[in-house]
Amino acid sequence: MELLQNVAFGFSVVLQPANLLACFAGVFVGTLVGVLPGIGPVATMSILFPATYAMSPTASIIMMAGIYYGAMYGGSTTSILVNIPGEAASVVTCLDGYQMARRGRAGPALGIAAFGSFIAGTLSVAGIMLMAPPLARIALDFGPPEIFTLLLLGFTMITYLSSGSKLKAAAMALLGFFLGTVGLDPITASPRFTLGTVTLTDGIGLVPMIMGLFGISEVLLNLEQGADHEVFTARIAGLLPTREDWARSLGPIGRGSVLGFLLGILPGIGSIIPTFISYALEKRVSRHPERFGTGAIEGVAGPEAANNAATGGAMIPLLTLGIAPNVVMAVLLGAFLVHGVQPGPLMIKEHPEIFWGVVASMYVGNAMLLVLNLPLIGLWVQLLRVPYAVLFPLILLFCVIGVYSISGNTWDVVLMLVFGVVGYLMRKFGYEPAPLVLAYVLGRLAEESIRQSLLLSRGDLSILLSRPLAAMFLVAALVIAIAPLVRPALRRLRSAS
Amino acid sequence: MRARDAGAAGFLSAFAVAALVGARHLAVGTMRVPGPGFFPLVLASALLLVALALLVQALRAPRPARDAAAPVSAPAARLRPALTLVALVGYVFLMEPAGFTLATAALLAVLFTIVAPSRWPLALGGSVVAAGAVYVVFRLWLRVQLPAGPWGF
């Protein structure tokens, strides 16, 4: 009963005109950047970050969240029509989505992606409503040792799940942690690594770092490799999937939703990994796995549901623990903090309008996306025909405006360009920027919690093992850290025997 | 040996050493009362270990016959990111003395022509229109703080 009351309260918040407008703006812009390759939700949220200063905390978080799940919708359009992912989480959709388009079934592919995303988004919102309040109550018992070990678990998972070299991912996470120590010490307030400058006293800005590593570096790489592409030009008709399409898609959508939501909760997963797992799962359970890769609608429905459900799952650790499980959530965490709201176990009690308003907005936003996406497909197709030579200067310009407008300091723009070059080189040398940014954002919390733990225990590290939850997180982190070392040894042993 | 990987790992190792030296200058404190240098010291040490492991890995790896996985881009294509960066650095330092709109029009004109040099008249016209539109949207509508310059725009 209390849940229903809270949900009704959430809807009363989101249906206020300003919040409704913010929700619309978020999902519209999100879809737009999702459609456009080369600019993702992280860069867009950063660009629009300063524009939210004048908005209420609720409206700005609603808009930011809308950009995230809107981008998941938009990304599929580019995957299906152009065979390149508009957004990283839509890579898998290219496999069967584009094949469907080539066979004259672009309409049903786009349709099932939109419906699947809507169903998954709705289910994940229900999941948040049911799971977040009890988890927040558990999180109230979290002290510094639990927080530190949970963060440690998150970082080992980021490293373990990285697509490239684990060692390189570990190096990036450590570098991110280290960059997070630049600025004033959180406990004694003495300056560290500021090089005697005032600009670095507040630490390295998150927005210049993200815009550089993700926005600028992406453009520089695209310029080198050439990013113009052929848009699938055949007429798109019949967006509504047939009865047979539905029969084949409902199972994948259901499984993708549950999988995406549960995986999205875990730190370090993001929304890309669930799509790959969903695709593999659908191929395995299918009676005709040979059809995958040739235009099987299940290969679109499952992953598209999974990436949308993961966005909902990722909100849980942010809203209940104040911990960002992926880079997009890190930007959202920044938006909360700018507005003086500390996400965490107390947020549901202290700011119910934000918590329930944002959760309800995700439902409203998903409905808007469904209404918006199907009729606007034509517009998105036109947008995809804009040549990159026109697009990239504007993307760069928006990055500069986004960074400059926060502080009015040109050195922040210079910092962004430095990170742009660093990000460009990192990608060329096979280093991923995501572990660096995530470690940077959570580094301060990790440092505070380990130092507080040591103060509490008078320097005794066994405090991390003497509390059950902390011990559980620590053991899980150790198992994940050791796994890549043990597995080859086991394989060698097995082949020897 | 893989020279590219070894170079990157070498750079990371050098960064870690510099970080270690920097952290040593801060008060490290004790396990009971960790100081401001405690966490950076631990991190820099761990980073050095990982960077050295990467270096060893790169040095022990067999040299690739010709890195087939990495496509070699044409010299003109490789020049584009460098030119873009130069234009952006120039723009950053031009923004405040020249004002946002003028500097932006100049930046856009340069960037538009980097990819399609033959269509410069179109680039020039397009950059002026785009700079004006961006000013209207960001400065007048969204009220974003932008450098005014001597002309006030």
XYZ file of C-alpha atoms in Angstrom:
650
model
C 0.000 0.000 0.000
C 2.810 2.356 0.976
C 4.515 1.535 -2.315
C 1.424 2.517 -4.289
C 1.188 5.785 -2.388
C 4.845 6.492 -3.144
C 4.370 5.671 -6.808
C 1.344 7.989 -6.973
C 3.446 10.694 -5.306
C 6.201 10.129 -7.889
C 3.749 10.559 -10.746
C 2.382 13.751 -9.179
C 5.956 15.084 -9.191
C 6.801 14.117 -12.763
C 3.506 15.387 -14.137
C 4.318 18.937 -13.032
C 4.857 20.916 -16.265
C 8.525 21.811 -15.631
C 9.440 18.203 -14.838
C 7.448 16.867 -17.765
C 9.258 19.278 -20.076
C 12.628 18.243 -18.609
C 11.707 14.597 -19.169
C 10.744 15.294 -22.774
C 13.899 17.337 -23.420
C 16.024 14.551 -21.911
C 14.566 11.689 -23.934
C 14.491 13.745 -27.138
C 18.119 14.854 -26.851
C 19.058 11.352 -25.682
C 17.509 9.778 -28.774
C 19.222 12.369 -30.950
C 22.693 11.619 -29.593
C 21.928 7.923 -29.557
C 21.189 8.128 -33.273
C 24.323 10.137 -34.063
C 27.451 8.007 -34.020
C 30.448 9.614 -32.361
C 28.665 11.395 -29.545
C 27.356 9.326 -26.681
C 25.249 9.950 -23.582
C 28.284 10.681 -21.376
C 29.485 13.590 -23.507
C 25.941 14.900 -23.968
C 25.141 14.826 -20.282
C 28.360 16.716 -19.653
C 27.533 19.326 -22.309
C 24.092 19.910 -20.830
C 25.410 19.829 -17.262
C 25.684 23.637 -16.960
C 22.230 24.153 -18.474
C 20.748 22.305 -15.474
C 22.089 24.815 -12.920
C 19.011 26.984 -13.348
C 16.651 24.008 -13.028
C 15.352 22.375 -9.853
C 17.313 19.305 -8.698
C 14.376 17.032 -9.584
C 13.983 18.433 -13.120
C 17.707 18.296 -13.845
C 18.092 14.684 -12.684
C 14.971 13.713 -14.644
C 16.492 15.283 -17.767
C 19.901 13.671 -17.268
C 18.379 10.225 -16.712
C 16.220 10.757 -19.819
C 19.321 11.372 -21.926
C 20.751 8.046 -20.775
C 17.841 5.766 -21.555
C 16.864 7.873 -24.588
C 20.310 7.199 -26.038
C 19.716 3.465 -25.661
C 16.606 3.829 -27.849
C 18.328 6.010 -30.428
C 21.423 3.823 -30.718
C 19.417 0.954 -32.161
C 18.158 3.071 -35.087
C 21.706 3.657 -36.360
C 22.666 0.018 -35.808
C 19.718 -1.180 -37.882
C 19.916 1.384 -40.691
C 23.635 2.035 -41.023
C 25.232 -1.084 -39.523
C 27.317 0.996 -37.131
C 26.251 1.437 -33.525
C 24.950 4.915 -32.713
C 25.784 4.091 -29.125
C 28.171 1.467 -27.747
C 25.351 -0.583 -26.179
C 23.809 -1.141 -29.620
C 26.779 -2.980 -31.146
C 25.008 -6.347 -30.995
C 21.881 -4.935 -32.637
C 23.927 -4.439 -35.828
C 24.292 -8.210 -36.262
C 20.668 -9.052 -36.983
C 19.085 -5.594 -37.162
C 21.016 -4.570 -40.259
C 20.407 -7.946 -41.892
C 16.677 -7.471 -41.289
C 16.921 -4.031 -42.922
C 18.720 -5.516 -45.941
C 15.876 -7.987 -46.348
C 13.348 -5.166 -46.430
C 12.346 -5.589 -42.780
C 13.860 -2.394 -41.354
C 10.407 -1.364 -40.101
C 9.732 -4.389 -37.877
C 13.364 -4.303 -36.656
C 12.986 -0.667 -35.565
C 9.530 -1.416 -34.186
C 10.564 -4.395 -32.071
C 13.626 -2.478 -30.809
C 11.311 0.331 -29.649
C 8.657 -1.951 -28.141
C 11.265 -4.210 -26.557
C 13.008 -1.188 -25.041
C 9.679 0.113 -23.740
C 8.713 -3.183 -22.101
C 12.183 -3.618 -20.600
C 12.283 -0.013 -19.391
C 8.893 -0.435 -17.739
C 9.879 -3.703 -16.046
C 13.113 -2.203 -14.783
C 11.260 0.769 -13.297
C 9.024 -1.691 -11.438
C 12.200 -3.436 -10.277
C 13.628 -0.186 -8.897
C 10.389 0.574 -7.063
C 10.382 -2.827 -5.415
C 14.089 -3.259 -4.710
C 15.475 0.209 -3.952
C 13.658 0.933 -0.647
C 14.625 -2.363 1.107
C 18.190 -2.073 -0.227
C 18.415 1.481 1.096
C 17.427 0.164 4.538
C 20.236 -2.415 4.381
C 22.636 0.261 3.147
C 21.991 2.292 6.304
C 24.152 -0.253 8.161
C 27.074 0.364 5.795
C 30.112 1.873 7.497
C 33.487 2.864 5.987
C 34.776 -0.768 5.804
C 31.694 -1.931 3.850
C 31.883 1.038 1.493
C 35.599 0.555 0.858
C 35.312 -3.179 0.184
C 32.271 -2.645 -2.061
C 34.240 -0.100 -4.093
C 37.154 -2.525 -4.244
C 34.782 -5.178 -5.577
C 33.526 -2.696 -8.171
C 37.038 -1.952 -9.379
C 38.080 -5.572 -9.630
C 34.914 -6.183 -11.661
C 35.644 -3.255 -13.988
C 39.105 -4.675 -14.570
C 37.907 -8.254 -14.946
C 35.110 -7.366 -17.343
C 37.127 -5.035 -19.551
C 37.155 -6.183 -23.165
C 40.908 -5.772 -23.659
C 43.923 -6.484 -21.482
C 43.097 -6.834 -17.773
C 46.473 -5.383 -16.808
C 45.846 -2.300 -18.934
C 42.412 -1.855 -17.350
C 43.970 -2.191 -13.886
C 46.574 0.435 -14.800
C 43.824 2.809 -15.952
C 41.798 2.271 -12.757
C 44.891 2.993 -10.625
C 45.675 6.069 -12.711
C 42.078 7.262 -12.252
C 42.347 6.743 -8.503
C 45.589 8.668 -8.472
C 44.212 11.596 -10.483
C 41.381 11.706 -7.939
C 43.909 12.573 -5.212
C 44.834 15.841 -6.974
C 43.455 18.825 -5.049
C 42.757 19.276 -1.349
C 43.088 16.257 0.937
C 39.530 15.274 2.019
C 40.465 14.917 5.694
C 43.239 17.442 6.404
C 42.471 19.861 3.508
C 46.160 20.185 2.641
C 46.929 20.599 -1.094
C 48.217 17.618 -3.065
C 49.805 17.611 -6.553
C 48.356 21.046 -7.352
C 51.667 22.159 -8.943
C 51.212 25.449 -7.102
C 48.213 26.426 -9.258
C 44.796 27.605 -8.116
C 43.058 25.746 -10.989
C 44.051 22.356 -9.555
C 43.159 23.189 -5.925
C 39.626 21.949 -6.497
C 41.015 18.877 -8.206
C 40.807 17.916 -11.867
C 37.350 18.781 -13.185
C 35.189 15.758 -13.989
C 33.550 17.421 -16.983
C 36.795 18.424 -18.792
C 38.105 14.919 -18.155
C 35.025 13.139 -19.510
C 34.571 15.464 -22.476
C 38.241 15.067 -23.382
C 38.455 11.303 -22.940
C 35.134 10.492 -24.582
C 34.119 13.441 -26.794
C 37.308 14.986 -28.198
C 39.259 11.725 -28.522
C 36.374 10.068 -30.380
C 36.238 12.924 -32.892
C 40.014 12.861 -33.403
C 39.926 9.120 -34.086
C 36.965 9.437 -36.445
C 38.773 12.186 -38.349
C 41.750 9.931 -38.839
C 39.793 6.836 -39.783
C 37.040 8.536 -41.775
C 33.552 8.313 -40.282
C 31.302 8.882 -43.261
C 29.049 5.985 -44.078
C 26.236 4.841 -46.283
C 22.786 5.160 -44.782
C 20.352 2.392 -45.587
C 18.192 4.229 -48.071
C 15.306 1.895 -48.852
C 11.879 3.135 -47.824
C 10.935 2.119 -44.307
C 7.400 0.837 -44.096
C 5.329 -1.120 -41.582
C 6.960 -0.357 -38.275
C 4.549 -2.583 -36.391
C 5.874 -6.120 -35.952
C 3.640 -8.944 -37.157
C 1.992 -11.501 -34.880
C 4.754 -13.977 -35.692
C 7.398 -11.347 -34.877
C 5.766 -10.828 -31.510
C 5.575 -14.549 -30.819
C 9.292 -14.877 -31.510
C 10.243 -11.732 -29.573
C 8.305 -11.902 -26.317
C 10.587 -14.538 -24.760
C 13.812 -12.689 -25.671
C 12.332 -9.398 -24.406
C 11.370 -10.989 -21.060
C 14.728 -12.726 -20.615
C 16.653 -9.647 -21.802
C 14.771 -7.450 -19.325
C 15.516 -9.629 -16.291
C 19.119 -10.235 -17.342
C 19.793 -6.570 -18.129
C 18.240 -5.332 -14.906
C 20.095 -7.745 -12.631
C 23.441 -7.283 -14.396
C 22.971 -3.500 -14.490
C 22.907 -3.391 -10.681
C 26.426 -4.825 -10.452
C 29.256 -2.316 -10.398
C 31.329 -2.068 -13.556
C 28.885 -3.829 -15.869
C 27.221 -0.901 -17.654
C 24.746 -1.556 -20.430
C 27.032 -3.108 -23.071
C 27.846 -6.461 -21.473
C 24.167 -7.438 -20.885
C 23.494 -7.074 -24.628
C 26.231 -9.566 -25.515
C 25.063 -12.029 -22.853
C 21.451 -11.659 -23.989
C 22.434 -12.334 -27.622
C 24.432 -15.422 -26.634
C 21.563 -16.640 -24.447
C 18.976 -16.232 -27.212
C 21.204 -18.039 -29.676
C 21.618 -20.897 -27.229
C 17.929 -21.326 -26.375
C 16.778 -20.868 -29.981
C 15.654 -23.880 -32.006
C 17.236 -22.241 -35.049
C 20.553 -20.776 -33.891
C 21.739 -20.808 -37.520
C 19.318 -17.956 -38.264
C 21.230 -15.598 -35.939
C 23.346 -13.171 -37.921
C 21.069 -13.416 -40.934
C 18.225 -11.258 -39.639
C 16.656 -13.079 -36.665
C 14.287 -10.757 -34.833
C 15.199 -12.435 -31.510
C 18.724 -11.077 -31.958
C 17.314 -7.543 -31.953
C 14.584 -7.929 -29.319
C 16.717 -9.531 -26.569
C 19.758 -7.213 -26.582
C 17.637 -4.073 -27.031
C 15.548 -5.066 -23.999
C 18.723 -5.871 -22.049
C 20.422 -2.512 -22.611
C 17.340 -0.571 -21.567
C 16.703 -2.696 -18.488
C 20.354 -2.239 -17.485
C 19.901 1.536 -17.305
C 17.188 0.973 -14.676
C 19.294 -1.553 -12.756
C 22.239 0.854 -12.671
C 20.078 3.439 -10.885
C 19.790 1.179 -7.817
C 23.357 1.424 -6.441
C 23.364 5.149 -7.221
C 20.085 5.909 -5.478
C 20.525 3.581 -2.492
C 24.279 3.642 -1.848
C 25.422 6.814 -3.575
C 27.836 4.690 -5.617
C 28.002 5.062 -9.386
C 28.270 1.624 -11.033
C 29.265 3.007 -14.448
C 30.522 6.195 -16.090
C 27.079 7.538 -17.032
C 25.948 7.128 -13.447
C 29.114 8.950 -12.376
C 27.986 11.989 -14.356
C 24.529 11.660 -12.838
C 26.137 11.490 -9.386
C 27.940 14.734 -10.247
C 24.584 16.314 -11.137
C 23.125 15.263 -7.777
C 26.091 16.712 -5.895
C 26.001 20.017 -7.812
C 22.426 20.462 -6.636
C 23.380 19.717 -3.032
C 21.723 16.311 -2.953
C 23.751 13.377 -1.670
C 22.365 10.150 -3.141
C 22.466 7.281 -0.670
C 20.375 5.374 1.848
C 18.901 8.549 3.335
C 17.797 10.026 0.026
C 14.427 8.263 -0.075
C 13.575 9.836 3.295
C 15.233 13.216 2.867
C 14.351 13.873 -0.780
C 11.342 11.667 -1.584
C 10.293 14.041 -4.364
C 13.584 13.443 -6.189
C 13.689 9.689 -5.647
C 10.088 8.880 -6.540
C 9.923 11.681 -9.124
C 12.964 10.348 -11.013
C 11.725 6.742 -10.840
C 8.247 7.717 -12.106
C 9.849 9.910 -14.798
C 11.586 6.846 -16.191
C 8.218 5.265 -16.791
C 6.786 8.424 -18.354
C 9.985 8.862 -20.368
C 9.782 5.324 -21.729
C 6.202 5.948 -22.848
C 7.281 9.232 -24.482
C 10.082 7.438 -26.295
C 7.711 4.902 -27.749
C 5.376 7.620 -29.003
C 8.302 9.746 -30.153
C 10.474 7.127 -31.776
C 8.117 5.442 -34.159
C 6.805 8.567 -35.953
C 10.185 10.311 -35.880
C 12.152 7.533 -37.576
C 12.108 9.556 -40.811
C 13.698 12.511 -39.065
C 16.436 10.351 -37.555
C 17.183 8.904 -40.990
C 17.604 12.431 -42.388
C 19.887 13.264 -39.499
C 22.069 10.277 -40.282
C 22.623 11.693 -43.750
C 24.337 14.821 -42.361
C 27.998 14.426 -43.410
C 30.594 14.060 -40.681
C 32.476 17.064 -42.088
C 29.549 19.205 -40.908
C 28.890 17.306 -37.707
C 32.316 17.086 -36.099
C 33.055 20.845 -35.822
C 29.722 21.278 -34.050
C 30.417 18.385 -31.655
C 33.809 19.932 -30.804
C 32.224 23.339 -30.344
C 29.583 21.954 -27.956
C 32.334 20.287 -25.936
C 34.190 23.610 -25.600
C 31.003 25.494 -24.643
C 30.040 22.793 -22.134
C 33.384 22.969 -20.344
C 33.864 26.745 -20.526
C 30.399 27.535 -19.235
C 30.937 25.656 -15.954
C 33.777 27.788 -14.614
C 34.378 30.480 -17.241
C 38.010 29.354 -17.103
C 39.878 28.750 -20.361
C 42.340 26.484 -18.519
C 39.537 23.969 -18.055
C 39.155 23.910 -21.845
C 42.908 23.382 -22.173
C 42.598 20.526 -19.645
C 39.845 19.020 -21.792
C 42.076 19.173 -24.874
C 44.910 17.522 -22.928
C 42.547 14.701 -21.926
C 41.369 14.577 -25.533
C 44.920 13.843 -26.706
C 45.445 11.395 -23.821
C 42.192 9.609 -24.705
C 43.140 9.491 -28.405
C 46.500 7.921 -27.567
C 44.910 5.566 -25.032
C 42.530 4.195 -27.641
C 45.345 3.789 -30.150
C 47.399 1.850 -27.615
C 44.482 -0.302 -26.442
C 43.780 1.382 -23.080
C 40.098 1.910 -22.175
C 39.065 5.273 -20.698
C 36.060 3.961 -18.706
C 37.998 2.369 -15.773
C 40.005 5.588 -15.421
C 36.940 7.831 -15.156
C 35.034 5.522 -12.846
C 38.026 5.155 -10.529
C 38.533 8.906 -10.602
C 34.939 9.596 -9.540
C 34.865 7.055 -6.742
C 38.493 7.491 -5.677
C 37.742 10.172 -3.115
C 35.068 8.036 -1.447
C 37.420 5.053 -1.469
C 40.205 7.082 0.137
C 37.921 8.550 2.772
C 36.463 5.170 3.664
C 39.804 3.329 3.967
C 41.325 6.128 6.033
C 38.255 6.258 8.282
C 38.375 2.449 8.605
C 42.013 2.620 9.697
C 41.249 5.403 12.172
C 38.361 3.345 13.592
C 40.471 0.207 13.971
C 43.633 2.029 15.090
C 45.524 0.891 12.041
C 44.291 -2.703 12.037
C 43.375 -3.820 8.500
C 41.528 -6.868 9.851
C 38.517 -4.549 10.325
C 37.815 -5.306 6.649
C 37.385 -8.984 7.536
C 35.723 -8.730 10.924
C 32.434 -7.332 9.580
C 30.415 -9.915 7.619
C 29.327 -7.749 4.674
C 32.759 -6.179 4.271
C 34.394 -9.609 4.447
C 31.987 -10.918 1.800
C 32.770 -8.043 -0.583
C 36.502 -8.428 0.030
C 36.505 -12.181 -0.613
C 34.458 -11.684 -3.799
C 36.929 -9.009 -4.952
C 39.893 -11.300 -4.259
C 38.292 -14.225 -6.118
C 37.656 -12.010 -9.160
C 41.180 -10.556 -8.993
C 42.814 -13.985 -8.791
C 40.596 -15.674 -11.416
C 42.523 -14.481 -14.520
C 45.769 -15.735 -12.948
C 44.407 -19.106 -11.837
C 42.448 -19.996 -14.971
C 45.428 -20.366 -17.382
C 47.284 -22.430 -14.753
C 44.264 -24.736 -14.378
C 44.010 -25.047 -18.160
C 47.693 -25.975 -18.378
C 47.251 -28.559 -15.616
C 44.236 -30.033 -17.399
C 45.991 -30.253 -20.762
C 49.064 -31.792 -19.104
C 46.981 -34.483 -17.463
C 59.068 -7.005 -28.489
C 56.161 -4.747 -29.269
C 57.570 -1.251 -29.448
C 54.210 0.564 -29.182
C 53.141 -1.357 -26.072
C 56.576 -1.050 -24.529
C 56.558 2.712 -25.125
C 53.141 3.120 -23.511
C 54.137 0.957 -20.529
C 57.403 2.887 -20.221
C 55.496 6.161 -20.123
C 53.142 4.808 -17.457
C 56.128 3.602 -15.405
C 57.741 7.046 -15.625
C 54.458 8.640 -14.548
C 54.220 6.245 -11.597
C 57.795 7.072 -10.516
C 57.019 10.811 -10.708
C 53.857 10.187 -8.674
C 55.856 8.227 -6.092
C 58.364 11.065 -5.753
C 55.487 13.554 -5.411
C 53.736 11.417 -2.803
C 56.942 11.129 -0.757
C 56.869 14.914 -0.323
C 53.478 14.701 1.404
C 52.960 13.614 5.009
C 52.399 9.853 4.745
C 51.435 9.394 8.411
C 51.100 5.951 9.991
C 48.675 3.040 9.644
C 46.880 4.361 12.755
C 46.614 7.896 11.448
C 47.147 7.895 7.672
C 48.208 11.280 6.284
C 47.493 13.017 2.950
C 50.360 11.141 1.267
C 49.259 7.660 2.383
C 46.741 6.848 -0.342
C 48.748 8.441 -3.214
C 51.829 6.480 -2.112
C 49.951 3.173 -2.138
C 48.374 3.996 -5.508
C 51.611 5.144 -7.139
C 53.388 1.979 -5.928
C 50.603 -0.240 -7.281
C 50.602 1.676 -10.574
C 54.375 1.235 -10.877
C 54.028 -2.529 -10.332
C 51.284 -2.864 -12.956
C 53.167 -0.623 -15.429
C 56.341 -2.707 -14.990
C 54.308 -5.888 -15.530
C 52.957 -4.354 -18.761
C 56.497 -3.416 -19.793
C 57.782 -6.957 -19.212
C 54.774 -8.341 -21.092
C 55.471 -6.035 -24.059
C 59.188 -6.823 -24.095
C 58.571 -10.586 -23.999
C 55.842 -10.558 -26.646
C 56.912 -11.701 -30.121
C 57.328 -8.866 -32.586
C 54.397 -8.817 -35.009
C 55.446 -9.421 -38.620
C 53.484 -6.348 -39.742
C 50.743 -5.185 -37.464
C 47.898 -6.348 -39.669
C 45.289 -5.606 -37.012
C 46.092 -1.906 -36.928
C 45.080 -0.286 -40.208
C 47.618 2.240 -41.423
C 45.894 5.488 -42.264
C 46.945 7.778 -45.088
C 49.298 10.655 -44.155
C 46.574 13.216 -44.982
C 44.159 11.440 -42.641
C 46.754 11.357 -39.889
C 47.252 15.100 -40.296
C 43.564 15.867 -39.670
C 43.534 15.243 -35.883
C 46.708 17.329 -35.496
C 45.268 20.239 -37.510
C 42.019 20.043 -35.541
C 43.910 20.215 -32.264
C 45.961 23.201 -33.397
C 42.746 24.977 -34.452
C 41.150 24.224 -31.077
C 44.141 25.481 -29.080
C 44.147 28.663 -31.171
C 40.414 29.040 -30.575
C 40.782 28.715 -26.795
C 43.252 31.580 -26.672
C 41.333 33.672 -29.204
C 37.963 33.307 -27.463
C 38.435 35.951 -24.780
C 40.283 38.671 -26.751
C 38.178 38.317 -29.937
C 34.818 37.434 -28.398
C 32.897 34.190 -28.680
C 31.047 34.653 -31.972
C 33.978 35.863 -34.063
C 36.361 33.229 -32.701
C 33.727 30.528 -33.197
C 33.101 31.536 -36.817
C 36.860 31.366 -37.462
C 37.147 27.956 -35.768
C 34.212 26.489 -37.672
C 35.520 27.809 -41.003
C 38.882 26.110 -40.380
C 37.304 22.852 -39.200
C 34.789 22.677 -42.041
C 37.614 23.010 -44.569
C 39.875 20.429 -42.896
C 37.791 17.547 -44.245
C 36.511 19.164 -47.451
C 39.096 21.798 -48.516
C 37.578 22.376 -51.969
C 34.297 23.721 -50.599
C 35.734 26.672 -48.671
C 33.185 29.331 -49.792
C 30.392 27.150 -48.435
C 32.412 26.543 -45.261
C 32.862 30.275 -44.743
C 29.167 31.042 -45.109
C 28.130 28.036 -43.052
C 30.504 28.920 -40.222
C 29.116 32.463 -39.876
C 25.521 31.199 -39.807
C 26.370 28.356 -37.385
C 28.320 30.660 -35.026
C 25.363 33.063 -34.931
C 22.900 30.232 -34.278
C 25.057 28.794 -31.497
C 25.272 32.251 -29.886
C 21.491 32.668 -29.989
C 20.839 29.212 -28.532
C 23.499 29.125 -25.840
C 23.942 32.776 -24.838
C 20.506 34.296 -25.424
C 18.260 31.284 -24.836
C 20.096 28.974 -22.390
C 21.944 31.973 -20.814
C 25.263 30.141 -20.786
C 28.243 32.337 -19.805
C 30.394 32.922 -22.889
C 33.313 35.334 -23.421
C 31.941 38.672 -24.652
C 35.115 40.179 -26.162
C 35.465 43.854 -27.147
C 32.189 43.823 -29.161
C 30.000 42.357 -26.456
C 29.211 39.113 -28.344
